[in-house]
Tab-separated table of C-alpha atoms in Angstrom:
chain	number	residue	atom	x	y	z
I	1	MET	CA	89.848	-46.421	-27.980
I	2	TYR	CA	87.852	-49.241	-28.994
I	3	GLN	CA	84.359	-50.240	-27.793
I	4	LEU	CA	84.117	-53.121	-25.635
I	5	VAL	CA	80.912	-55.642	-26.348
I	6	ILE	CA	80.719	-58.746	-24.235
I	7	ASP	CA	78.428	-61.485	-25.905
I	8	ARG	CA	75.672	-62.765	-23.549
I	9	TYR	CA	77.207	-66.059	-23.423
I	10	ALA	CA	80.600	-64.811	-22.380
I	11	GLN	CA	78.761	-62.637	-19.528
I	12	LYS	CA	77.367	-65.912	-18.232
I	13	GLN	CA	80.515	-67.561	-18.356
I	14	LEU	CA	82.138	-64.795	-16.465
I	15	GLY	CA	79.694	-65.105	-13.694
I	16	LYS	CA	80.753	-68.647	-13.160
I	17	ILE	CA	84.363	-67.834	-12.613
I	18	PRO	CA	85.471	-67.950	-8.920
I	19	PRO	CA	86.664	-64.707	-7.277
I	20	PRO	CA	90.289	-64.884	-7.140
I	21	HIS	CA	90.440	-64.938	-10.814
I	22	PHE	CA	87.392	-62.843	-11.666
I	23	ASN	CA	89.165	-59.487	-11.104
I	24	ARG	CA	92.035	-60.427	-12.925
I	25	ILE	CA	90.012	-61.341	-15.973
I	26	ILE	CA	87.662	-58.139	-15.736
I	27	LYS	CA	90.930	-56.275	-15.695
I	28	ALA	CA	92.231	-57.907	-18.775
I	29	VAL	CA	88.949	-57.500	-20.603
I	30	SER	CA	88.636	-53.887	-20.083
I	31	ASP	CA	92.110	-53.363	-21.094
I	32	LEU	CA	91.396	-54.534	-24.554
I	33	ALA	CA	89.588	-51.661	-25.280
I	34	LEU	CA	92.751	-49.601	-25.018
I	35	ASN	CA	95.064	-52.238	-26.559
I	36	PRO	CA	93.080	-55.207	-28.524
I	37	ARG	CA	96.525	-56.653	-29.375
I	38	PRO	CA	98.265	-56.698	-25.985
I	39	PRO	CA	101.370	-58.820	-25.260
I	40	GLY	CA	100.904	-62.350	-25.563
I	41	TYR	CA	97.594	-62.437	-27.484
I	42	LYS	CA	97.427	-65.084	-30.271
I	43	LYS	CA	95.085	-65.403	-33.647
I	44	LEU	CA	93.267	-68.589	-33.434
I	45	THR	CA	93.651	-71.435	-36.081
I	46	GLY	CA	90.621	-73.320	-36.974
I	47	ARG	CA	88.545	-70.624	-35.876
I	48	SER	CA	87.844	-66.762	-36.117
I	49	GLY	CA	89.203	-64.598	-33.487
I	50	TYR	CA	91.998	-63.903	-31.043
I	51	ARG	CA	92.837	-65.198	-27.470
I	52	ILE	CA	94.491	-63.865	-24.486
I	53	ARG	CA	95.492	-65.862	-21.348
I	54	ILE	CA	94.753	-64.709	-17.887
I	55	GLY	CA	96.312	-67.605	-15.760
I	56	ASP	CA	94.511	-70.813	-16.452
I	57	TYR	CA	91.747	-68.950	-18.165
I	58	ARG	CA	91.112	-67.861	-21.870
I	59	VAL	CA	89.422	-64.871	-23.308
I	60	ILE	CA	88.353	-65.278	-27.029
I	61	TYR	CA	87.282	-62.183	-28.941
I	62	ASN	CA	87.184	-60.811	-32.432
I	63	ILE	CA	88.531	-57.112	-33.351
I	64	LYS	CA	86.676	-54.920	-36.069
I	65	ASP	CA	89.286	-52.247	-36.783
I	66	LYS	CA	87.198	-50.310	-39.157
I	67	ILE	CA	84.663	-49.543	-36.700
I	68	LEU	CA	86.573	-49.676	-33.474
I	69	ILE	CA	84.960	-52.671	-31.812
I	70	VAL	CA	86.340	-55.463	-29.786
I	71	PHE	CA	83.852	-58.326	-29.445
I	72	VAL	CA	84.256	-60.821	-26.646
I	73	ILE	CA	82.829	-64.110	-27.705
I	74	ASP	CA	83.892	-66.657	-24.996
I	75	ILE	CA	85.677	-66.750	-21.402
I	76	GLY	CA	86.354	-69.869	-19.758
I	77	HIS	CA	88.949	-72.420	-18.392
I	78	ARG	CA	91.417	-73.538	-20.789
I	79	LYS	CA	90.330	-77.199	-20.458
I	80	ASP	CA	87.012	-76.256	-21.720
I	81	ILE	CA	87.361	-73.024	-23.943
I	82	TYR	CA	88.357	-74.723	-27.157
I	83	ASP	CA	85.539	-77.370	-27.359
């Protein structure tokens, strides 16, 4: 099992997400501790890390396999996340 670390910026972004999507995103992020490479994850190009999709929202994260840590960098709507 991986340790889950959520960046302070990602925590702020998570607080801005409306309630219907909030619970789905929290579940998906917590599931990363069990499986940091879930079905549908993708390695990012042009930027380090991975992303998962939850509806119109994206979670950007890094995986440190040697020390078993998943570091969540950013959470946001798909139109804003890649800026």
